[in-house]
mmCIF file of C-alpha atoms in Angstrom:
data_model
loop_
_atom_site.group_PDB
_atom_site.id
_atom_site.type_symbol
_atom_site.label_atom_id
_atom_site.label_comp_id
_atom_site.label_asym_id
_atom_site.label_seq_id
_atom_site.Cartn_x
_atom_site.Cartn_y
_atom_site.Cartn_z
ATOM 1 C CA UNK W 367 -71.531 -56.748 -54.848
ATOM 2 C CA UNK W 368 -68.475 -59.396 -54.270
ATOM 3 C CA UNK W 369 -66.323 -56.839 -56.341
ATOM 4 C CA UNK W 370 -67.181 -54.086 -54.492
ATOM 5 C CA UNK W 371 -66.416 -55.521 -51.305
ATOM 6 C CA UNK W 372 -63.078 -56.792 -52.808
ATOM 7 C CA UNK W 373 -61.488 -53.523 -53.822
ATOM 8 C CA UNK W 374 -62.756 -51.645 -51.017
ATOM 9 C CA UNK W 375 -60.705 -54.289 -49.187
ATOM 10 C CA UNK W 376 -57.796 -53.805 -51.525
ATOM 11 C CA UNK W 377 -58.173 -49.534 -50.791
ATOM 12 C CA UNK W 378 -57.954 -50.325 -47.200
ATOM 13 C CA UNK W 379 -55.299 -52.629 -47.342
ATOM 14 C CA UNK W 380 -53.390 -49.983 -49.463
ATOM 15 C CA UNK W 381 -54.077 -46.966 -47.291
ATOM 16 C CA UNK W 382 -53.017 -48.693 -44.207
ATOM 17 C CA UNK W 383 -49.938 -49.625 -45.387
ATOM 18 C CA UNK W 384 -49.479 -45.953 -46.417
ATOM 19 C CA UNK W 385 -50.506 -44.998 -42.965
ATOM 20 C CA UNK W 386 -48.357 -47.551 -41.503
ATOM 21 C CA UNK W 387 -45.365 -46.240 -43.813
ATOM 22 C CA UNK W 388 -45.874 -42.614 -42.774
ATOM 23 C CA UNK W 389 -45.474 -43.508 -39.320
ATOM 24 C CA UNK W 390 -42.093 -45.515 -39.725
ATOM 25 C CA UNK W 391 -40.397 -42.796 -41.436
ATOM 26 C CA UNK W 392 -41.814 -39.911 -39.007
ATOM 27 C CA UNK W 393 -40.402 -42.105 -35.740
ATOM 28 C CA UNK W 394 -36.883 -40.747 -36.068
ATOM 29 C CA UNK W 395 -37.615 -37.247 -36.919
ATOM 30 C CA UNK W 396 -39.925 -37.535 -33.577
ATOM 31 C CA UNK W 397 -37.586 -38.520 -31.918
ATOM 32 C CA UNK W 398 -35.008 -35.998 -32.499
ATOM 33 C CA UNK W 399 -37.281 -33.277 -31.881
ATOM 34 C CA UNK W 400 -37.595 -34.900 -28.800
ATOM 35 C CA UNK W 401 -34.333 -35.046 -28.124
ATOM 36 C CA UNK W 402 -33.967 -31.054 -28.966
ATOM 37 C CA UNK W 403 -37.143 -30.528 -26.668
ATOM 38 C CA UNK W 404 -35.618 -32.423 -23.668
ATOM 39 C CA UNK W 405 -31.857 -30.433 -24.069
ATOM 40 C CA UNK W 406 -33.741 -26.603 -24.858
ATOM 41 C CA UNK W 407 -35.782 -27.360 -21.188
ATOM 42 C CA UNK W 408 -32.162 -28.618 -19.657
ATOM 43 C CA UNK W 409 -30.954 -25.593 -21.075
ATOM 44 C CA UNK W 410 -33.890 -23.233 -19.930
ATOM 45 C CA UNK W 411 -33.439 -24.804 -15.705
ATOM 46 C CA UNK W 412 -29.558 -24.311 -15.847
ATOM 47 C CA UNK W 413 -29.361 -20.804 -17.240
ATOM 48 C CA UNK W 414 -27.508 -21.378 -20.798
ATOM 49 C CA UNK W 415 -26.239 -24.034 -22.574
ATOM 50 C CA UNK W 416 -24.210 -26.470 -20.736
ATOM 51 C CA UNK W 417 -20.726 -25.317 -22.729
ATOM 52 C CA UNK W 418 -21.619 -21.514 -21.921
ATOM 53 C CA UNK W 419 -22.503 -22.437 -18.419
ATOM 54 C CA UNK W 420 -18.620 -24.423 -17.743
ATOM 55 C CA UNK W 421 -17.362 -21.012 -19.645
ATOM 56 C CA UNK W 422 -19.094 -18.506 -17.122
ATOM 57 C CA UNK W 423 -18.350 -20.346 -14.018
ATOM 58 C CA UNK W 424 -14.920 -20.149 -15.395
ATOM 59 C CA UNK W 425 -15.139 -16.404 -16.360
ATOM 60 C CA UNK W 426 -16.597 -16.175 -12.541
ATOM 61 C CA UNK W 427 -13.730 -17.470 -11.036
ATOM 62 C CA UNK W 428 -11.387 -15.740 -13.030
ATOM 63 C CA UNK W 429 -13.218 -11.907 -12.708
ATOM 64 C CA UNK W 430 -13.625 -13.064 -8.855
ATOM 65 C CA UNK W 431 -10.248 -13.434 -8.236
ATOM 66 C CA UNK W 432 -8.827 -10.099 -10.423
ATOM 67 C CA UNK W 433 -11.483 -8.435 -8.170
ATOM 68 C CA UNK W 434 -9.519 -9.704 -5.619
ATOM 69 C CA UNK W 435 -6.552 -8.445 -6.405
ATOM 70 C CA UNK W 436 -7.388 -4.977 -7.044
ATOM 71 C CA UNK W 437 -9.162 -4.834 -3.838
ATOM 72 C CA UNK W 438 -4.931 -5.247 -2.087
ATOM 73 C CA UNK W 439 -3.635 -1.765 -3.084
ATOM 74 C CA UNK W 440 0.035 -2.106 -1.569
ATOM 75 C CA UNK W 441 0.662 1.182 -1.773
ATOM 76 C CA UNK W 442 -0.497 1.439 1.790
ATOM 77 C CA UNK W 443 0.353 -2.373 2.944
ATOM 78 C CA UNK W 444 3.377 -2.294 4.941
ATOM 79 C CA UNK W 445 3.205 0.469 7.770
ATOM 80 C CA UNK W 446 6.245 2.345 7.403
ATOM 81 C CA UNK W 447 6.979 1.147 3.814
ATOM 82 C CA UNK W 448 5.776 2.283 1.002
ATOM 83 C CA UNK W 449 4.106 -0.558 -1.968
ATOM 84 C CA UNK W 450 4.418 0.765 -5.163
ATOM 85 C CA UNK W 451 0.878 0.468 -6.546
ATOM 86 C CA UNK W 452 0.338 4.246 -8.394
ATOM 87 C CA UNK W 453 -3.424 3.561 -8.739
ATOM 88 C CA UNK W 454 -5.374 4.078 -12.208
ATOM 89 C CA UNK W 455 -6.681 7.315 -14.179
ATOM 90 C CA UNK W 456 -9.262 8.949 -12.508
ATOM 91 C CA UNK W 457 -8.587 7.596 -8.723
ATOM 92 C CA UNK W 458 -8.560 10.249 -6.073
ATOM 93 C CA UNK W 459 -7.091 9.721 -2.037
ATOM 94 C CA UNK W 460 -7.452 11.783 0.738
ATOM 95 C CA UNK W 461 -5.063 10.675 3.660
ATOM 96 C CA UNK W 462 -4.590 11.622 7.207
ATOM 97 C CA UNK W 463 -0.919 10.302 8.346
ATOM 98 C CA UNK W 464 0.443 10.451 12.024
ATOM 99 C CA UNK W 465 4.145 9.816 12.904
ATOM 100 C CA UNK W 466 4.699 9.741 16.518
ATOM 101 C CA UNK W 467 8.113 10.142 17.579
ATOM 102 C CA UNK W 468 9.087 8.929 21.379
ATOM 103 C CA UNK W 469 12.016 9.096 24.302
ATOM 104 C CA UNK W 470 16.024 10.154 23.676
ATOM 105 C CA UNK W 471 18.795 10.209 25.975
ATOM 106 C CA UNK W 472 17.832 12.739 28.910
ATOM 107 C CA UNK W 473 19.925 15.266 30.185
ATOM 108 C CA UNK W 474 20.534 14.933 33.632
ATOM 109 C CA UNK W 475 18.916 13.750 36.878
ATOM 110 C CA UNK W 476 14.958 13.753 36.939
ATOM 111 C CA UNK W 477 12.225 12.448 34.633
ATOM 112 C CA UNK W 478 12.500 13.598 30.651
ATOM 113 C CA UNK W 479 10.089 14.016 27.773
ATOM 114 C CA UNK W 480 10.481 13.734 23.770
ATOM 115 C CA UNK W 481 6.771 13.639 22.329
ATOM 116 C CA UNK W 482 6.849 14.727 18.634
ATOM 117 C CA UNK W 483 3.464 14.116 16.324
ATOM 118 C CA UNK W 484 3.966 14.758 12.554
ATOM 119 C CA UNK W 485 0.659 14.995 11.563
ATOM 120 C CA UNK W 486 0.133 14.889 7.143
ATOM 121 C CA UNK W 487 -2.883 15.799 5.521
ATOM 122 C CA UNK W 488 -2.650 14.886 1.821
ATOM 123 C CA UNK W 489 -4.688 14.787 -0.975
ATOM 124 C CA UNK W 490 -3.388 12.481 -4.116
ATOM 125 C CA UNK W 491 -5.078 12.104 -7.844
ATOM 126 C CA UNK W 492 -4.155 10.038 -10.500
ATOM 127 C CA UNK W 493 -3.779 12.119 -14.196
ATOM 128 C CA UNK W 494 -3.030 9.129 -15.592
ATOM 129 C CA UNK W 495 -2.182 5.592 -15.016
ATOM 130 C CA UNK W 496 0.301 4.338 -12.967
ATOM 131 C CA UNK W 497 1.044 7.785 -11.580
ATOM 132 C CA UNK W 498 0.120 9.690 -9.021
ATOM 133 C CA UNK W 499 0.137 13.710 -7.886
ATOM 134 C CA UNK W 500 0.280 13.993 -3.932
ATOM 135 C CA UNK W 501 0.170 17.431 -2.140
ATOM 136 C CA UNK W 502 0.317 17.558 1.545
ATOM 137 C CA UNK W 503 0.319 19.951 4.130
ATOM 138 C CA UNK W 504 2.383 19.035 7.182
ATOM 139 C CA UNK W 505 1.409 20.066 11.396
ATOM 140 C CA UNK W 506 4.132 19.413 13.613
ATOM 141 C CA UNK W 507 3.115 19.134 17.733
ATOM 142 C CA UNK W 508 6.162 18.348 20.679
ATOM 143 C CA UNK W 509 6.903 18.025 24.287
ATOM 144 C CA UNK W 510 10.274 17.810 24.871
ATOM 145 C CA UNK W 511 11.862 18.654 28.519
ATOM 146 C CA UNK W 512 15.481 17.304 29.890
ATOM 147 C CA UNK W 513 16.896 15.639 26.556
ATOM 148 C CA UNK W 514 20.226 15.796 26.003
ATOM 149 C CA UNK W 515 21.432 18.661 23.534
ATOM 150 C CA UNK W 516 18.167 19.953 23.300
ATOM 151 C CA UNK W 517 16.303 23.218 24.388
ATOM 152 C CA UNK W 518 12.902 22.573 26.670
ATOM 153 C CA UNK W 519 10.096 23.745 23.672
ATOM 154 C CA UNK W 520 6.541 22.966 24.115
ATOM 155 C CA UNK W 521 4.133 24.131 20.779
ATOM 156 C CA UNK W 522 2.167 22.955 18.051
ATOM 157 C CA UNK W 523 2.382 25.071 14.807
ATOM 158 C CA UNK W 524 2.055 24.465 10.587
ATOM 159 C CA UNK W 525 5.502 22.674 9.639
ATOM 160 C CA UNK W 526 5.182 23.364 5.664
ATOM 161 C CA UNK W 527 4.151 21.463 2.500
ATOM 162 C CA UNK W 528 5.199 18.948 0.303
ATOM 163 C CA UNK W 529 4.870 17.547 -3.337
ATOM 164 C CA UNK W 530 4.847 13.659 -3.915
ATOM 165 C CA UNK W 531 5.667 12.587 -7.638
ATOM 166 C CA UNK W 532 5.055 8.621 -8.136
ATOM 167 C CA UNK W 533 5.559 6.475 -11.109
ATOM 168 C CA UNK W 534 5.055 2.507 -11.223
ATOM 169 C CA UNK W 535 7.105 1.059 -13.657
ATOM 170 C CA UNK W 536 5.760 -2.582 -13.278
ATOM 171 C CA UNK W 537 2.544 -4.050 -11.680
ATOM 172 C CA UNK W 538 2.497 -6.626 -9.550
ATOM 173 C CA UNK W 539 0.167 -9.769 -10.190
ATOM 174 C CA UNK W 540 -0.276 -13.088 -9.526
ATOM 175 C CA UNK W 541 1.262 -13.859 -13.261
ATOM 176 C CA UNK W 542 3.798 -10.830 -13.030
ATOM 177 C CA UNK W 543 4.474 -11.110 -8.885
ATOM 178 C CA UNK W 544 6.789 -8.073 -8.920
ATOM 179 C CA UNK W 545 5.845 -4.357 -8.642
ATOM 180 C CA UNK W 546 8.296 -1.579 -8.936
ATOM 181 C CA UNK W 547 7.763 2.033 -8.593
ATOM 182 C CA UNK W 548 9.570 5.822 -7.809
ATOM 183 C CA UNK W 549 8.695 8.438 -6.132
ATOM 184 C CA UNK W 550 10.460 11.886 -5.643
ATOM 185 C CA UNK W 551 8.831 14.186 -2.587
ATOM 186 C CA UNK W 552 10.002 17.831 -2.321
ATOM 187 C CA UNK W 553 9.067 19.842 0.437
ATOM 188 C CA UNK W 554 9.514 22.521 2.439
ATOM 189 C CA UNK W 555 9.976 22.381 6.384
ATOM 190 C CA UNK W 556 9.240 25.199 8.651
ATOM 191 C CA UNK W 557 11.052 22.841 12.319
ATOM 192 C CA UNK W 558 14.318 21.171 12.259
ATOM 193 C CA UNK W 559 12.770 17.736 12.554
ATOM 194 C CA UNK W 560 14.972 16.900 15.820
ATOM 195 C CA UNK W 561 15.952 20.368 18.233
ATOM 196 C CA UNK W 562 12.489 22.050 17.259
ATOM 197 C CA UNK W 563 13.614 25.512 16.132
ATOM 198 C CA UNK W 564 11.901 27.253 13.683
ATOM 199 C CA UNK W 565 14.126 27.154 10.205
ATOM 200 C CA UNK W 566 13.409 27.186 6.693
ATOM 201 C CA UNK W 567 14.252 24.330 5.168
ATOM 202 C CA UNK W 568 13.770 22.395 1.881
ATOM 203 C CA UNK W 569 14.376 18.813 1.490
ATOM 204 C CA UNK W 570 14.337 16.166 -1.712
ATOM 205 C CA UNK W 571 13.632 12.532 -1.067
ATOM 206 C CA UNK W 572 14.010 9.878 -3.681
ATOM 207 C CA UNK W 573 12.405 6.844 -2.989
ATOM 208 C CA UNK W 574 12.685 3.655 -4.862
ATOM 209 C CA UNK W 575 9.573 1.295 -4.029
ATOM 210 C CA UNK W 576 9.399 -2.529 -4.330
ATOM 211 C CA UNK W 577 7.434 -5.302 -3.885
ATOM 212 C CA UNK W 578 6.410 -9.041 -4.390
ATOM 213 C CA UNK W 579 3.621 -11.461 -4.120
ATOM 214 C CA UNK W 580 5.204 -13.989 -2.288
ATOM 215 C CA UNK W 581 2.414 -16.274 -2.459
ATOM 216 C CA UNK W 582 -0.382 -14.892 -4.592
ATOM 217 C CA UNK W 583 -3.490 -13.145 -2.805
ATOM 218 C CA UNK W 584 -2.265 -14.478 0.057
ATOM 219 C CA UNK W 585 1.486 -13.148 1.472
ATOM 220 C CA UNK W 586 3.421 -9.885 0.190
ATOM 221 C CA UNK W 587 7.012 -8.254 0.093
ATOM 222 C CA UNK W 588 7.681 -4.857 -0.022
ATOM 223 C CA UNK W 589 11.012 -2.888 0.663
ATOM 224 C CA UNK W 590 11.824 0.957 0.066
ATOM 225 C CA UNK W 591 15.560 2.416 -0.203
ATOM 226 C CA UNK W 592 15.434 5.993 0.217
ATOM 227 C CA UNK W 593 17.951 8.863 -0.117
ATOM 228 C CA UNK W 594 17.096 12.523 1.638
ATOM 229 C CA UNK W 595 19.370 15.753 2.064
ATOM 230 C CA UNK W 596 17.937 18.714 3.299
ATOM 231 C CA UNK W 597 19.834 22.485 3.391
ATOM 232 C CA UNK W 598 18.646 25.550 4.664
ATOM 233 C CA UNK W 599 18.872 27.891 7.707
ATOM 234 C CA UNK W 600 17.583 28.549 11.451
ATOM 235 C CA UNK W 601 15.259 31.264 11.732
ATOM 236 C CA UNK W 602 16.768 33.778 13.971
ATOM 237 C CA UNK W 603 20.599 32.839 14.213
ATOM 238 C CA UNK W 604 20.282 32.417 10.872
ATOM 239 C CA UNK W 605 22.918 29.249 11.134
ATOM 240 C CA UNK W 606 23.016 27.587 8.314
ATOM 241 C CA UNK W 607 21.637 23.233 7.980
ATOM 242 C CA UNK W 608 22.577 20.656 6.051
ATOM 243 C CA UNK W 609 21.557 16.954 6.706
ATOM 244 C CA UNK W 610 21.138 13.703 4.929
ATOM 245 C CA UNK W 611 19.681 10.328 5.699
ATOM 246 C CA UNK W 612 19.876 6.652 3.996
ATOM 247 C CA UNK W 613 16.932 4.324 4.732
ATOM 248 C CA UNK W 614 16.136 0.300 3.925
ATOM 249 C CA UNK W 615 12.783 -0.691 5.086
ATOM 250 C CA UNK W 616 11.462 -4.244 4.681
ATOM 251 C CA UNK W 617 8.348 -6.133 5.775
ATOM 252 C CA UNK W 618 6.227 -9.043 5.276
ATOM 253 C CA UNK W 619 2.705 -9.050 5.296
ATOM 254 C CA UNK W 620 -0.214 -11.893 5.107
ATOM 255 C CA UNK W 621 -3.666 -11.928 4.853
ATOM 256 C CA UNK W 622 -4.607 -13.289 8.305
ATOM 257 C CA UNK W 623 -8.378 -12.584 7.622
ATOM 258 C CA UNK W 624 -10.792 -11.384 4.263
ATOM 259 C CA UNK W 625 -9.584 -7.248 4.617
ATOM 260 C CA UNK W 626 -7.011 -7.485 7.387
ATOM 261 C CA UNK W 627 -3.204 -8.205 6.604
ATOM 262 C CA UNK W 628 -0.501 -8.606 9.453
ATOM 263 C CA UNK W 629 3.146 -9.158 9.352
ATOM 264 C CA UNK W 630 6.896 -7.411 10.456
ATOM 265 C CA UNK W 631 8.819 -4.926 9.412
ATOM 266 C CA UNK W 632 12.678 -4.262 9.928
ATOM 267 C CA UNK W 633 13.791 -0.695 9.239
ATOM 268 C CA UNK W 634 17.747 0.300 9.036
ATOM 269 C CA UNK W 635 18.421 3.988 8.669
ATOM 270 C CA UNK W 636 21.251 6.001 8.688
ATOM 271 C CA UNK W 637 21.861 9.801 9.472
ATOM 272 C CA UNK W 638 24.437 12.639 8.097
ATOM 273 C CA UNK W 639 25.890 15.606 8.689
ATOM 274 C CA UNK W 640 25.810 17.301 5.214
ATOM 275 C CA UNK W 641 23.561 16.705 2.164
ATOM 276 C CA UNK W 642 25.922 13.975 0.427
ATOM 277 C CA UNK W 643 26.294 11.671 3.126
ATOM 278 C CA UNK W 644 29.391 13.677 4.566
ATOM 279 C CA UNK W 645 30.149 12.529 7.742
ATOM 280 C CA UNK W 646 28.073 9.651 9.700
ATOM 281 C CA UNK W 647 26.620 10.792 13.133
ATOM 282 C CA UNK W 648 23.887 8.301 13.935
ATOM 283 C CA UNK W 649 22.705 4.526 13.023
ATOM 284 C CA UNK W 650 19.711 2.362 14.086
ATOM 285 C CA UNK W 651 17.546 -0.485 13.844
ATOM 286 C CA UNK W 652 14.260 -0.541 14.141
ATOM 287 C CA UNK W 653 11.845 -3.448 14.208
ATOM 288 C CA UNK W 654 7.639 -3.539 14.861
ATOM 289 C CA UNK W 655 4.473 -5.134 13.906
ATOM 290 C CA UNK W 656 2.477 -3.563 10.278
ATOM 291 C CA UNK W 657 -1.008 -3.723 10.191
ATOM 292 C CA UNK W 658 -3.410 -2.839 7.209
ATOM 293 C CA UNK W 659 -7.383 -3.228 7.354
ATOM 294 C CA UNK W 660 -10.025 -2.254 4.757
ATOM 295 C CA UNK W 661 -13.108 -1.308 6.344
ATOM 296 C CA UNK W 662 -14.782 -0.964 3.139
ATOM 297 C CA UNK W 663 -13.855 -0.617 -0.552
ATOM 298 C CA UNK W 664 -12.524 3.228 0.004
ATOM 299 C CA UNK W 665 -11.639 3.060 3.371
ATOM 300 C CA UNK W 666 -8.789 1.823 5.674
ATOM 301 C CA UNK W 667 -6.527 1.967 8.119
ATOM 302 C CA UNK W 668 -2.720 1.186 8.566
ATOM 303 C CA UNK W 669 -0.705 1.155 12.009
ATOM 304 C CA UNK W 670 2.671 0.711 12.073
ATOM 305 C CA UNK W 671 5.166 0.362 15.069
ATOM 306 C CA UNK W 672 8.931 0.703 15.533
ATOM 307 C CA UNK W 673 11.662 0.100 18.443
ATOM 308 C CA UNK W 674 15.099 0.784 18.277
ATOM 309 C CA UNK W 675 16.455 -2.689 19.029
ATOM 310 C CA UNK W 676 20.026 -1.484 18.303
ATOM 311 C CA UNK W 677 22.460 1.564 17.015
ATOM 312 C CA UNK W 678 25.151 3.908 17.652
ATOM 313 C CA UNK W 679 26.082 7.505 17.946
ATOM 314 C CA UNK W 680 29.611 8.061 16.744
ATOM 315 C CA UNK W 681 30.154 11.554 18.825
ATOM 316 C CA UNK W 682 32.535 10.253 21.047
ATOM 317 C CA UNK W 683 31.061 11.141 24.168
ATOM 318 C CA UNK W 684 28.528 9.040 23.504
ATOM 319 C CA UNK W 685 30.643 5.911 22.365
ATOM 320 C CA UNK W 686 29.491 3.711 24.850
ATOM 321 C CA UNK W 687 26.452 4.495 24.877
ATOM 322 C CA UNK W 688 23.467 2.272 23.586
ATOM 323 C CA UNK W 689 21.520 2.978 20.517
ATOM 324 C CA UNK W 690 21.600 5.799 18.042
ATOM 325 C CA UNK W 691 19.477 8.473 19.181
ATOM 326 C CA UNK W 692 21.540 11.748 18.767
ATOM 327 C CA UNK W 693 19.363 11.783 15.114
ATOM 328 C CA UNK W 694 16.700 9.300 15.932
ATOM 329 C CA UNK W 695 14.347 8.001 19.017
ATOM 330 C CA UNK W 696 13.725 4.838 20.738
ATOM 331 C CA UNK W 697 9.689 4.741 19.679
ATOM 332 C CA UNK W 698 8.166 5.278 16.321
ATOM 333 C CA UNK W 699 4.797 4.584 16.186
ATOM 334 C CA UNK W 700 2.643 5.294 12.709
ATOM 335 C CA UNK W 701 -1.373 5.584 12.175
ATOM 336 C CA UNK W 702 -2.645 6.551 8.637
ATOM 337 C CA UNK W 703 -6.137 6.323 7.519
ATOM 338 C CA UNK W 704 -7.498 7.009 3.917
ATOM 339 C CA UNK W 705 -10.836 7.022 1.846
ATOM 340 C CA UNK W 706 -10.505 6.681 -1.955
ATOM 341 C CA UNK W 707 -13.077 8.432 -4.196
#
């Protein structure tokens, strides 16, 4: 009975100390699958692992701010300069675009008017990348009564079309600041953009477009230089025409709120008689607020403003005269609006 006792003792003994053995070695194994459990329910309340979470708030940022800059299409940022963003494959633009042309020297004693509206309607797709296919069809209203050299006319008519060619060569970015871009726009004009008599007349502008993030998402550059002759002949008399002009626009815009960009813009052009810059009849400079504001993603709205702060005429009758309006005005004022499709 004393034996029995004794090695069912000894079997207890034994057993507990394999129990007790068991438990040692299972402790760190426990533990590390607790260790797993506590990280995979870390894991589950922030979204992802804590290495894929750093590298989407990172990829956040990053698509955030290209989203930014695609939303600032400069194309249409500086009033009476032209950006040279082309826009991608696929995009389409339709654009309504208002010139409003004011006051010249009168003629005489007595009040005198010079009201001229170019009014564009254009439509622009993008084949490909980085260029862009414009057509436009032009309307051409005026007042003008007592202005020196001029005939009294009063009408609105159709004032011809045009074809705009653009081609970006570089793309501006935060990384790459500078964008570069050229655009050649034939068309055909029905009014002799100053008297007002019917003609019919085709023109070629080249236009070389520029421009710089100054300081990235936040302040641009842009500047055009453009060359234009035009040839043709009055309806009627059948007199022949043949003009030129030379312009250098620059302006600087900021972001002054989240879709709304303000800044100036200086404007020096130059007028010809004869399509190679013959002989020089006229000079100004011009200088006026830009404004651009996105009212949505596809819509906005640029006005642009321009006063002849100084120029000459070099007929010398007019030598001592101010300003330079035998072949431009005192007032240019500019409202285009677009949606993009």
């Amino acid at each position: 009975m004393t034996g029995s006792f004794t090695s069912a003792r000894r079997l207890c003994q034994a057993a507990a100390a394999l129990l007790a053995s068991v438990v040692v070695a299972s402790l760190p194994v426990q533990a590390q699958q607790n260790d797993k459990a506590r990280s995979d329910k870390a894991d589950q309340s922030t979204g992802g692992k804590g290495g894929d979470q750093e590298d989407g708030k990172r990829g956040g940022q990053e698509s955030g701010k290209s989203d930014q800059q695609k939303d600032v299409d400069t194309e249409h940022l500086f009033g009476f300069t032209e950006g040279a963003d082309a826009g991608e494959k696929g995009e389409q633009e339709v654009v309504i675009d208002t010139v409003t042309r004011l006051s010249k020297r009168r003629d005489g004693p007595g009040p005198s008017t010079y009201r001229v509206l170019d009014t564009r309607f254009a439509y622009q797709f993008n084949p490909v990348d980085r260029f862009s296919v414009e057509f436009s069809a032009f309307g051409n209203l005026r007042r003008q009564r007592n202005i020196l050299d001029l005939d009294d006319k009063s009408f609105g008519t159709f004032d011809g079309v045009s074809v705009e060619l653009k081609y970006q060569f570089l793309k501006g970015s935060a990384e790459q600041p500078l964008g570069l871009a050229i655009e050649l726009r034939p068309r055909f004009t029905r009014v002799l953009p100053i008297e007002g008599n019917g003609a019919n007349i085709f023109d070629m502008e080249t236009l070389l477009q520029l421009d710089v993030q100054v300081v990235p998402n936040k302040i641009w550059y842009g500047s055009n230089i453009s060359f234009e002759p035009a040839a043709g002949r009055q309806r009627g008399s059948g007199e022949g025409y043949r003009s030129s002009t030379f312009l250098w626009s620059n302006a600087v815009v900021g972001q002054i709120a989240e879709k709304t960009f303000l800044g100036p813009e200086v404007r020096y052009l130059r007028g010809y008689d004869g399509i190679f810059l013959n002989r020089l009849e006229s000079e100004a400079l011009f200088i006026g607020p830009a404004l651009h504001h996105r009212f949505t993603e596809k819509a906005w709205l640029t006005l642009a403003y321009g006063a002849q702060v100084w120029g000459r005429d070099t007929d010398s009758a007019l030598a001592r005269r101010a300003l330079g309006l035998n072949q431009f005005e005192r007032h240019n004022l500019r409202v285009k609006f677009g949606m993009e499709f």
